[in-house]
Short mmCIF file of C-alpha atoms in Angstrom, two decimals:
data_model
loop_
_atom_site.label_atom_id
_atom_site.label_comp_id
_atom_site.label_asym_id
_atom_site.label_seq_id
_atom_site.Cartn_x
_atom_site.Cartn_y
_atom_site.Cartn_z
CA UNK C 22 -88.18 -160.34 107.44
CA UNK C 23 -89.57 -163.39 104.99
CA UNK C 24 -92.79 -162.81 105.79
CA UNK C 25 -92.56 -159.46 106.16
CA UNK C 26 -91.81 -159.37 102.03
CA UNK C 27 -94.10 -161.97 100.77
CA UNK C 28 -96.39 -159.70 102.41
CA UNK C 29 -95.30 -156.50 100.97
CA UNK C 30 -95.41 -158.36 97.63
CA UNK C 31 -98.91 -160.19 98.03
CA UNK C 32 -100.40 -156.08 99.07
CA UNK C 33 -98.62 -154.76 95.94
CA UNK C 34 -99.73 -157.64 93.93
CA UNK C 35 -103.63 -156.52 95.63
CA UNK C 36 -103.23 -153.17 94.19
CA UNK C 37 -101.87 -153.57 91.11
CA UNK C 38 -104.62 -156.01 90.23
CA UNK C 39 -107.22 -154.04 91.70
CA UNK C 40 -105.69 -150.62 89.84
CA UNK C 41 -105.93 -152.89 86.49
CA UNK C 42 -109.31 -153.63 86.93
CA UNK C 43 -110.94 -150.16 87.89
CA UNK C 44 -108.68 -149.23 84.13
CA UNK C 45 -109.88 -152.03 82.66
CA UNK C 46 -113.68 -150.90 83.85
CA UNK C 47 -112.98 -146.95 82.85
CA UNK C 48 -111.89 -148.52 79.25
CA UNK C 49 -115.00 -150.70 79.00
CA UNK C 50 -116.90 -147.86 80.01
CA UNK C 51 -115.42 -145.34 77.31
CA UNK C 52 -115.84 -147.84 74.49
CA UNK C 53 -118.04 -150.56 75.54
CA UNK C 54 -119.64 -149.50 71.76
CA UNK C 55 -117.34 -150.73 69.94
CA UNK C 56 -116.40 -153.86 71.97
CA UNK C 57 -119.65 -154.52 71.33
CA UNK C 58 -119.48 -153.61 67.84
CA UNK C 59 -116.25 -155.78 67.34
CA UNK C 60 -117.63 -158.51 68.92
CA UNK C 61 -120.89 -158.44 66.77
CA UNK C 62 -118.81 -158.49 63.74
CA UNK C 63 -116.91 -161.63 65.44
CA UNK C 64 -120.47 -163.74 65.52
CA UNK C 65 -121.29 -162.71 62.21
CA UNK C 66 -118.49 -163.69 60.59
CA UNK C 67 -119.16 -167.04 61.91
CA UNK C 68 -122.75 -166.81 61.31
CA UNK C 69 -122.09 -170.29 59.07
CA UNK C 70 -120.83 -172.64 62.05
CA UNK C 71 -123.97 -170.92 64.29
CA UNK C 72 -126.57 -172.38 61.10
CA UNK C 73 -124.47 -174.97 61.17
CA UNK C 74 -124.35 -176.15 65.01
CA UNK C 75 -128.02 -175.59 65.86
CA UNK C 76 -129.10 -177.90 62.13
CA UNK C 77 -126.71 -180.40 63.87
CA UNK C 78 -128.74 -179.75 66.70
CA UNK C 79 -132.06 -179.24 65.48
CA UNK C 80 -132.00 -182.74 63.12
CA UNK C 81 -130.40 -184.58 66.10
CA UNK C 82 -133.08 -186.42 67.11
CA UNK C 83 -133.54 -187.67 63.38
CA UNK C 84 -129.89 -188.82 62.55
CA UNK C 85 -130.23 -190.63 66.63
CA UNK C 86 -133.32 -192.10 64.96
CA UNK C 87 -131.93 -193.06 61.87
CA UNK C 88 -128.88 -194.39 63.07
CA UNK C 89 -130.91 -196.94 66.08
CA UNK C 90 -132.80 -198.51 63.33
CA UNK C 91 -129.93 -198.96 61.12
CA UNK C 92 -127.95 -200.28 64.21
CA UNK C 93 -131.22 -202.83 64.75
CA UNK C 94 -130.05 -204.25 61.21
CA UNK C 95 -126.59 -204.79 63.34
CA UNK C 96 -125.34 -202.23 60.96
CA UNK C 97 -121.58 -200.89 62.70
CA UNK C 98 -122.09 -197.01 64.23
CA UNK C 99 -119.36 -195.34 62.15
CA UNK C 100 -121.40 -196.66 59.71
CA UNK C 101 -125.30 -195.96 60.38
CA UNK C 102 -123.96 -192.18 61.75
CA UNK C 103 -122.02 -192.18 58.27
CA UNK C 104 -125.19 -193.19 56.77
CA UNK C 105 -127.96 -192.04 58.45
CA UNK C 106 -126.43 -188.05 58.09
CA UNK C 107 -126.19 -189.01 54.14
CA UNK C 108 -129.90 -189.46 54.02
CA UNK C 109 -130.71 -186.30 56.27
CA UNK C 110 -128.72 -184.54 53.55
CA UNK C 111 -130.95 -186.01 50.97
CA UNK C 112 -133.32 -185.42 52.33
CA UNK C 113 -132.33 -181.58 52.77
CA UNK C 114 -130.80 -181.32 49.01
CA UNK C 115 -134.84 -182.99 48.01
CA UNK C 116 -136.77 -179.86 49.92
CA UNK C 117 -134.38 -177.57 48.82
CA UNK C 118 -135.00 -179.03 45.23
CA UNK C 119 -138.44 -178.99 45.73
CA UNK C 120 -139.09 -175.23 46.89
CA UNK C 121 -136.98 -173.69 44.18
CA UNK C 122 -138.78 -175.96 41.09
CA UNK C 123 -142.17 -175.92 43.29
CA UNK C 124 -142.84 -173.09 45.59
CA UNK C 125 -140.24 -170.10 44.39
CA UNK C 126 -142.51 -169.26 40.91
CA UNK C 127 -145.93 -170.54 41.98
CA UNK C 128 -144.93 -167.74 44.79
CA UNK C 129 -142.93 -165.50 42.22
CA UNK C 130 -147.06 -166.10 40.33
CA UNK C 131 -148.74 -165.07 43.32
CA UNK C 132 -146.38 -161.31 43.96
CA UNK C 133 -146.67 -160.58 40.30
CA UNK C 134 -150.99 -161.46 40.53
CA UNK C 135 -150.33 -159.08 43.52
CA UNK C 136 -148.61 -156.81 41.39
CA UNK C 137 -151.45 -156.38 39.14
CA UNK C 138 -154.12 -156.27 41.44
CA UNK C 139 -152.19 -152.98 42.82
CA UNK C 140 -153.78 -150.37 40.65
CA UNK C 141 -157.39 -151.50 41.64
CA UNK C 142 -156.72 -151.96 45.00
CA UNK C 143 -155.47 -148.44 45.01
CA UNK C 144 -159.07 -147.45 43.06
CA UNK C 145 -160.39 -149.15 46.73
CA UNK C 146 -158.19 -147.69 48.81
CA UNK C 147 -159.25 -143.84 46.84
CA UNK C 148 -162.85 -145.10 47.32
CA UNK C 149 -162.48 -145.66 50.99
CA UNK C 150 -160.84 -142.27 51.58
CA UNK C 151 -164.09 -140.61 49.61
CA UNK C 152 -166.01 -142.47 52.02
CA UNK C 153 -163.99 -141.45 55.35
CA UNK C 154 -164.37 -137.64 53.36
CA UNK C 155 -168.19 -137.82 53.46
CA UNK C 156 -168.36 -139.12 57.05
CA UNK C 157 -165.40 -136.76 58.68
CA UNK C 158 -163.34 -134.28 56.35
CA UNK C 159 -161.15 -133.67 59.57
CA UNK C 160 -160.05 -137.45 59.85
CA UNK C 161 -159.39 -137.33 55.95
CA UNK C 162 -157.14 -134.83 56.20
CA UNK C 163 -154.83 -136.30 59.35
CA UNK C 164 -155.35 -139.09 56.53
CA UNK C 165 -154.12 -137.71 53.26
CA UNK C 166 -151.02 -135.71 56.11
CA UNK C 167 -150.50 -139.14 57.09
CA UNK C 168 -149.87 -140.65 53.06
CA UNK C 169 -148.20 -137.50 52.55
CA UNK C 170 -145.65 -137.41 55.17
CA UNK C 171 -145.39 -141.35 54.20
CA UNK C 172 -144.55 -140.65 50.71
CA UNK C 173 -142.04 -137.96 51.69
CA UNK C 174 -139.81 -140.43 53.80
CA UNK C 175 -139.80 -143.07 50.67
CA UNK C 176 -139.25 -140.44 48.37
CA UNK C 177 -136.13 -139.50 50.64
CA UNK C 178 -134.99 -142.69 51.21
CA UNK C 179 -135.57 -143.85 47.90
CA UNK C 180 -131.64 -144.50 47.52
CA UNK C 181 -131.31 -145.73 50.94
CA UNK C 182 -134.03 -148.45 50.01
CA UNK C 183 -132.36 -149.47 46.91
CA UNK C 184 -129.34 -150.04 48.84
CA UNK C 185 -131.52 -152.36 51.46
CA UNK C 186 -132.74 -153.83 48.20
CA UNK C 187 -128.55 -154.82 46.93
CA UNK C 188 -127.86 -155.89 50.32
CA UNK C 189 -130.75 -158.01 50.45
CA UNK C 190 -129.80 -159.83 47.33
CA UNK C 191 -126.08 -160.21 48.42
CA UNK C 192 -127.40 -161.36 51.67
CA UNK C 193 -129.88 -163.95 49.82
CA UNK C 194 -125.94 -164.70 47.96
CA UNK C 195 -124.16 -165.09 51.46
CA UNK C 196 -126.72 -166.73 52.73
CA UNK C 197 -126.41 -169.90 49.91
CA UNK C 198 -122.73 -170.01 50.61
CA UNK C 199 -123.12 -169.87 54.77
CA UNK C 200 -125.98 -173.06 54.11
CA UNK C 201 -123.51 -175.11 52.50
CA UNK C 202 -120.47 -174.25 55.05
CA UNK C 203 -123.65 -174.30 57.32
CA UNK C 204 -124.19 -178.20 56.25
CA UNK C 205 -119.74 -179.61 55.67
CA UNK C 206 -120.49 -178.32 59.75
CA UNK C 207 -123.35 -180.38 60.94
CA UNK C 208 -121.54 -183.68 58.34
CA UNK C 209 -118.81 -182.52 61.26
CA UNK C 210 -121.06 -181.99 64.29
CA UNK C 211 -122.09 -185.07 64.13
CA UNK C 212 -119.79 -187.68 63.34
CA UNK C 213 -117.64 -185.53 66.36
CA UNK C 214 -120.52 -185.02 69.04
CA UNK C 215 -119.65 -187.88 71.58
CA UNK C 216 -115.83 -186.12 71.48
CA UNK C 217 -117.14 -182.24 72.54
CA UNK C 218 -119.33 -183.82 75.12
CA UNK C 219 -116.36 -185.79 76.18
CA UNK C 220 -114.65 -182.97 76.32
CA UNK C 221 -116.83 -180.57 78.06
CA UNK C 222 -117.28 -182.90 81.05
CA UNK C 223 -114.42 -183.57 81.19
CA UNK C 224 -113.25 -179.33 81.15
CA UNK C 225 -115.93 -179.20 84.18
CA UNK C 226 -114.59 -181.58 86.50
CA UNK C 227 -110.68 -180.17 86.03
CA UNK C 228 -112.18 -176.33 86.38
CA UNK C 229 -114.93 -176.78 89.16
CA UNK C 230 -113.26 -178.59 92.32
CA UNK C 231 -116.35 -179.73 94.05
CA UNK C 232 -117.74 -182.83 92.87
CA UNK C 233 -121.01 -182.17 93.88
CA UNK C 234 -121.36 -179.18 92.21
CA UNK C 235 -120.16 -180.16 88.56
CA UNK C 236 -122.85 -182.61 88.79
CA UNK C 237 -125.40 -179.97 89.14
CA UNK C 238 -124.55 -178.23 86.62
CA UNK C 239 -124.21 -181.17 84.09
CA UNK C 240 -128.30 -182.18 85.87
CA UNK C 241 -129.32 -178.22 84.30
CA UNK C 242 -127.27 -178.82 81.68
CA UNK C 243 -129.58 -182.17 80.62
CA UNK C 244 -132.87 -180.64 81.51
CA UNK C 245 -131.69 -177.03 79.24
CA UNK C 246 -131.35 -179.98 76.59
CA UNK C 247 -134.53 -181.62 76.63
CA UNK C 248 -135.73 -177.86 76.96
CA UNK C 249 -134.85 -177.05 74.24
CA UNK C 250 -135.27 -180.11 71.77
CA UNK C 251 -138.60 -180.36 72.78
CA UNK C 252 -139.52 -177.07 72.29
CA UNK C 253 -137.76 -175.98 68.99
CA UNK C 254 -137.88 -179.74 67.60
CA UNK C 255 -141.70 -179.47 68.04
CA UNK C 256 -142.82 -175.74 67.57
CA UNK C 257 -140.89 -176.78 63.53
CA UNK C 258 -143.31 -179.38 63.26
CA UNK C 259 -145.83 -177.73 64.79
CA UNK C 260 -145.45 -174.69 62.12
CA UNK C 261 -144.49 -176.60 59.09
CA UNK C 262 -148.34 -178.80 59.90
CA UNK C 263 -150.34 -175.46 59.95
CA UNK C 264 -148.53 -174.32 56.90
CA UNK C 265 -149.80 -177.80 55.03
CA UNK C 266 -153.30 -177.21 56.28
CA UNK C 267 -153.45 -173.40 55.77
CA UNK C 268 -152.98 -173.78 52.12
CA UNK C 269 -155.62 -176.64 50.95
CA UNK C 270 -158.32 -174.40 52.60
CA UNK C 271 -157.77 -171.22 51.69
CA UNK C 272 -157.20 -172.56 48.44
CA UNK C 273 -160.70 -174.72 48.64
CA UNK C 274 -162.13 -171.06 50.04
CA UNK C 275 -160.92 -169.56 46.97
CA UNK C 276 -159.13 -167.42 49.11
CA UNK C 277 -156.66 -164.82 46.89
CA UNK C 278 -152.59 -165.53 47.50
CA UNK C 279 -153.42 -169.16 49.21
CA UNK C 280 -149.83 -170.52 48.73
CA UNK C 281 -147.77 -166.92 50.13
CA UNK C 282 -150.51 -166.39 53.18
CA UNK C 283 -149.47 -170.37 54.12
CA UNK C 284 -146.13 -170.36 53.85
CA UNK C 285 -146.41 -166.10 55.74
CA UNK C 286 -148.53 -167.56 58.28
CA UNK C 287 -146.17 -171.24 58.00
CA UNK C 288 -142.81 -168.81 59.36
CA UNK C 289 -144.45 -166.24 61.79
CA UNK C 290 -146.36 -169.50 63.79
CA UNK C 291 -143.24 -170.47 64.67
CA UNK C 292 -142.77 -167.85 66.58
CA UNK C 293 -145.16 -168.32 70.91
CA UNK C 294 -148.47 -167.04 71.11
CA UNK C 295 -147.77 -163.77 68.67
CA UNK C 296 -146.60 -165.57 65.93
CA UNK C 297 -149.80 -166.18 64.64
CA UNK C 298 -151.31 -162.45 64.89
CA UNK C 299 -147.81 -160.76 63.67
CA UNK C 300 -148.60 -162.36 60.19
CA UNK C 301 -152.24 -162.52 60.21
CA UNK C 302 -152.46 -159.09 59.82
CA UNK C 303 -150.29 -158.04 56.98
CA UNK C 304 -152.17 -160.97 55.73
CA UNK C 305 -155.98 -159.38 56.11
CA UNK C 306 -154.81 -155.80 55.16
CA UNK C 307 -153.91 -157.45 52.06
CA UNK C 308 -156.58 -158.75 51.54
CA UNK C 309 -158.74 -156.32 52.63
CA UNK C 310 -157.51 -153.56 50.25
CA UNK C 311 -158.00 -156.26 46.89
CA UNK C 312 -160.57 -158.35 48.44
CA UNK C 313 -162.11 -157.28 51.73
CA UNK C 314 -165.04 -160.03 51.94
CA UNK C 315 -162.50 -162.26 52.18
CA UNK C 316 -160.19 -160.45 54.10
CA UNK C 317 -163.18 -161.46 56.61
CA UNK C 318 -163.50 -164.84 55.72
CA UNK C 319 -159.31 -165.11 56.11
CA UNK C 320 -159.90 -163.42 59.54
CA UNK C 321 -162.48 -166.29 60.69
CA UNK C 322 -160.47 -169.02 59.67
CA UNK C 323 -157.05 -167.84 61.36
CA UNK C 324 -159.37 -167.65 64.67
CA UNK C 325 -160.28 -171.45 64.17
CA UNK C 326 -156.72 -172.67 62.26
CA UNK C 327 -155.49 -170.71 65.60
CA UNK C 328 -157.63 -172.80 68.15
CA UNK C 329 -156.69 -175.76 66.80
CA UNK C 330 -153.31 -175.25 66.80
CA UNK C 331 -153.12 -174.04 70.49
CA UNK C 332 -155.60 -176.99 71.59
CA UNK C 333 -155.19 -179.71 69.03
CA UNK C 334 -152.27 -179.91 67.60
CA UNK C 335 -149.54 -177.55 69.63
CA UNK C 336 -150.53 -179.60 72.62
CA UNK C 337 -150.04 -182.93 71.18
CA UNK C 338 -146.57 -181.89 69.67
CA UNK C 339 -145.19 -179.86 72.35
CA UNK C 340 -146.67 -181.35 75.37
CA UNK C 341 -145.56 -179.55 79.04
CA UNK C 342 -141.37 -178.96 76.63
CA UNK C 343 -141.61 -176.16 78.75
CA UNK C 344 -143.00 -175.86 82.27
CA UNK C 345 -144.56 -172.66 82.68
CA UNK C 346 -147.48 -171.20 82.29
CA UNK C 347 -148.60 -169.30 80.01
CA UNK C 348 -148.14 -165.59 81.83
CA UNK C 349 -144.36 -166.37 81.98
CA UNK C 350 -144.40 -167.15 78.28
CA UNK C 351 -145.56 -164.20 76.92
CA UNK C 352 -143.46 -162.43 80.00
CA UNK C 353 -139.97 -164.19 77.64
CA UNK C 354 -141.24 -163.66 74.60
CA UNK C 355 -141.30 -159.28 75.42
CA UNK C 356 -138.50 -159.94 77.22
CA UNK C 357 -136.53 -161.75 74.60
CA UNK C 358 -137.94 -159.68 71.85
CA UNK C 359 -136.52 -156.97 72.65
CA UNK C 360 -133.24 -158.18 73.87
CA UNK C 361 -132.49 -160.28 70.60
CA UNK C 362 -135.48 -159.81 68.11
CA UNK C 363 -136.86 -162.09 66.04
CA UNK C 364 -134.01 -164.76 67.98
CA UNK C 365 -135.05 -163.91 70.57
CA UNK C 366 -139.01 -164.24 70.53
CA UNK C 367 -138.25 -168.30 68.81
CA UNK C 368 -135.53 -169.00 71.65
CA UNK C 369 -136.32 -167.04 74.61
CA UNK C 370 -139.18 -169.27 76.20
CA UNK C 371 -136.93 -172.50 75.98
CA UNK C 372 -134.19 -170.12 77.86
CA UNK C 373 -136.26 -168.41 80.31
CA UNK C 374 -137.77 -171.79 80.75
CA UNK C 375 -134.60 -173.06 81.52
CA UNK C 376 -134.04 -169.82 84.08
CA UNK C 377 -136.89 -170.47 86.00
CA UNK C 378 -136.34 -174.46 86.22
CA UNK C 379 -132.64 -173.69 88.21
CA UNK C 380 -134.51 -170.99 90.13
CA UNK C 381 -137.37 -174.58 90.71
CA UNK C 382 -135.28 -176.81 91.86
CA UNK C 383 -133.37 -174.49 93.96
CA UNK C 384 -136.25 -173.76 95.88
CA UNK C 385 -137.40 -176.63 96.17
CA UNK C 386 -134.31 -179.34 97.15
CA UNK C 387 -134.02 -175.96 99.85
CA UNK C 388 -137.15 -176.44 101.16
CA UNK C 389 -137.19 -180.56 101.48
CA UNK C 390 -134.29 -180.03 103.58
CA UNK C 391 -135.51 -177.88 105.57
CA UNK C 392 -139.08 -180.77 105.77
CA UNK C 393 -141.39 -177.50 104.27
CA UNK C 394 -144.06 -178.79 101.65
CA UNK C 395 -143.07 -177.80 98.08
CA UNK C 396 -146.40 -177.33 96.31
CA UNK C 397 -147.45 -173.86 95.69
CA UNK C 398 -150.73 -173.74 96.82
CA UNK C 399 -149.60 -174.53 100.03
CA UNK C 400 -148.41 -170.75 100.33
CA UNK C 401 -151.74 -169.18 99.18
CA UNK C 402 -152.92 -168.57 102.41
CA UNK C 403 -149.31 -168.52 104.65
CA UNK C 404 -148.94 -165.85 107.24
CA UNK C 405 -146.16 -167.19 109.03
CA UNK C 406 -143.61 -169.89 110.12
CA UNK C 407 -142.92 -170.08 113.83
CA UNK C 408 -139.72 -171.63 115.76
CA UNK C 409 -140.93 -174.88 115.51
CA UNK C 410 -141.12 -175.18 111.51
CA UNK C 411 -145.20 -175.58 111.96
CA UNK C 412 -146.96 -173.20 109.40
CA UNK C 413 -149.66 -170.71 110.62
CA UNK C 414 -151.91 -170.29 108.18
CA UNK C 415 -154.43 -166.78 107.68
CA UNK C 416 -157.70 -166.67 109.53
CA UNK C 417 -160.75 -165.17 107.94
CA UNK C 418 -162.70 -163.31 110.16
CA UNK C 419 -165.71 -162.75 108.75
CA UNK C 420 -165.67 -163.87 105.42
CA UNK C 421 -162.10 -161.34 105.21
CA UNK C 422 -158.89 -162.08 104.80
CA UNK C 423 -156.90 -159.79 107.70
CA UNK C 424 -156.04 -156.26 107.54
CA UNK C 425 -153.45 -154.69 106.34
CA UNK C 426 -152.61 -153.22 109.53
CA UNK C 427 -152.51 -157.08 110.63
CA UNK C 428 -149.69 -157.77 108.36
CA UNK C 429 -146.22 -158.05 108.55
CA UNK C 430 -144.33 -154.51 109.70
CA UNK C 431 -141.66 -153.35 106.98
CA UNK C 432 -138.58 -155.02 109.33
CA UNK C 433 -139.86 -157.44 109.59
CA UNK C 434 -140.21 -158.03 106.11
CA UNK C 435 -136.47 -157.22 105.66
CA UNK C 436 -135.86 -159.64 108.37
CA UNK C 437 -137.53 -162.26 105.81
CA UNK C 438 -136.12 -161.25 102.37
CA UNK C 439 -131.88 -161.47 104.84
CA UNK C 440 -132.83 -164.78 106.20
CA UNK C 441 -134.39 -165.82 102.56
CA UNK C 442 -130.68 -164.21 101.23
CA UNK C 443 -128.98 -166.19 103.17
CA UNK C 444 -131.37 -169.61 103.15
CA UNK C 445 -129.95 -169.21 99.49
CA UNK C 446 -126.40 -168.72 100.71
CA UNK C 447 -125.91 -171.59 103.02
CA UNK C 448 -127.30 -173.77 99.89
CA UNK C 449 -125.01 -172.18 97.18
CA UNK C 450 -122.08 -173.91 99.88
CA UNK C 451 -123.39 -176.89 100.33
CA UNK C 452 -123.47 -177.56 96.95
CA UNK C 453 -120.27 -176.29 96.66
CA UNK C 454 -118.99 -178.79 99.23
CA UNK C 455 -120.12 -181.63 97.46
#
């Protein structure tokens, strides 16, 4: 009788939880956009915290280096960390002071010069249009219609444009406040980082009852930390070097707006692969309308600079920090760029590299357990693996590989996929049992 009531109670709880899950899923479908907006507002309200944690993570190698040097001089650990953090804050303050006192006025002068050159640019553009009209009136009409459409759009959205500029100014003030709060968060995060790490590991081992799986997760996080720290820190250093090199070279070549262009090139260089082009294209168009010959010189210089950066500076700083090929780097940038915008284009590569490492590790551990090679090139000409675990390779017939008719049927292919899934499941079960 007791077991009957117990079974009935279990069934009632199961039905209730199932209905609750269905209702919750239906609610999420109906109010998904509102929930996402709420989460987005929560994340934005914590912007200073995320910025502070990001700064603490990026500056951690520098802080650890300074702390280690002070420890070698027999300075107590807490005192060494406090002195190092203070030195880093002073360094950030000096950098901001130099930017505000030196760079901002020069940028203001450059922008004022650009505004004074706008009439000349307009005359140059009009002369281009006259040449196009002489060459092909149809193309000229298309360009005029596009300009008219753009002008109408600007006039229609003038209020929105002014509103956007106002919001940008307010955003700048908010950004300054967030920066000060972020520096405070940086100090707290650095002073308590060992405690945070210890608490995270304690929670992991408390939640994950299988110690082998918890240890495996910790190894993944350690590798992810190496990937992220190596890539992001190295990319920032690389971008600073590129920006610093760019300014004196452009000044020597007597390119107009050298400082403004150098800042744009240095900032956009943080984005892998596409960053140099994202920064160079608007700068080249700017020079094209004001000083066409300088635009050509600038284009040649940027190609040379990016070759030096991509083949000499970048590899020496970054090394093989991601472990993924150029193809997967491009895939990661496009994928995460569409999902997260500019931030996704920056952090997409280390995120993808971490996922790539996890999959690679699972596959290679399982292959090693089966006594199979882990080198991908060993499988290029593989036809099948027989019942004895021996690898059978494709035979060339008349200088060609086997035809499609000699390859596996769809049924055999489905069986192979099923076997691979079962192998992955068995691997996960073994890890959970450890």
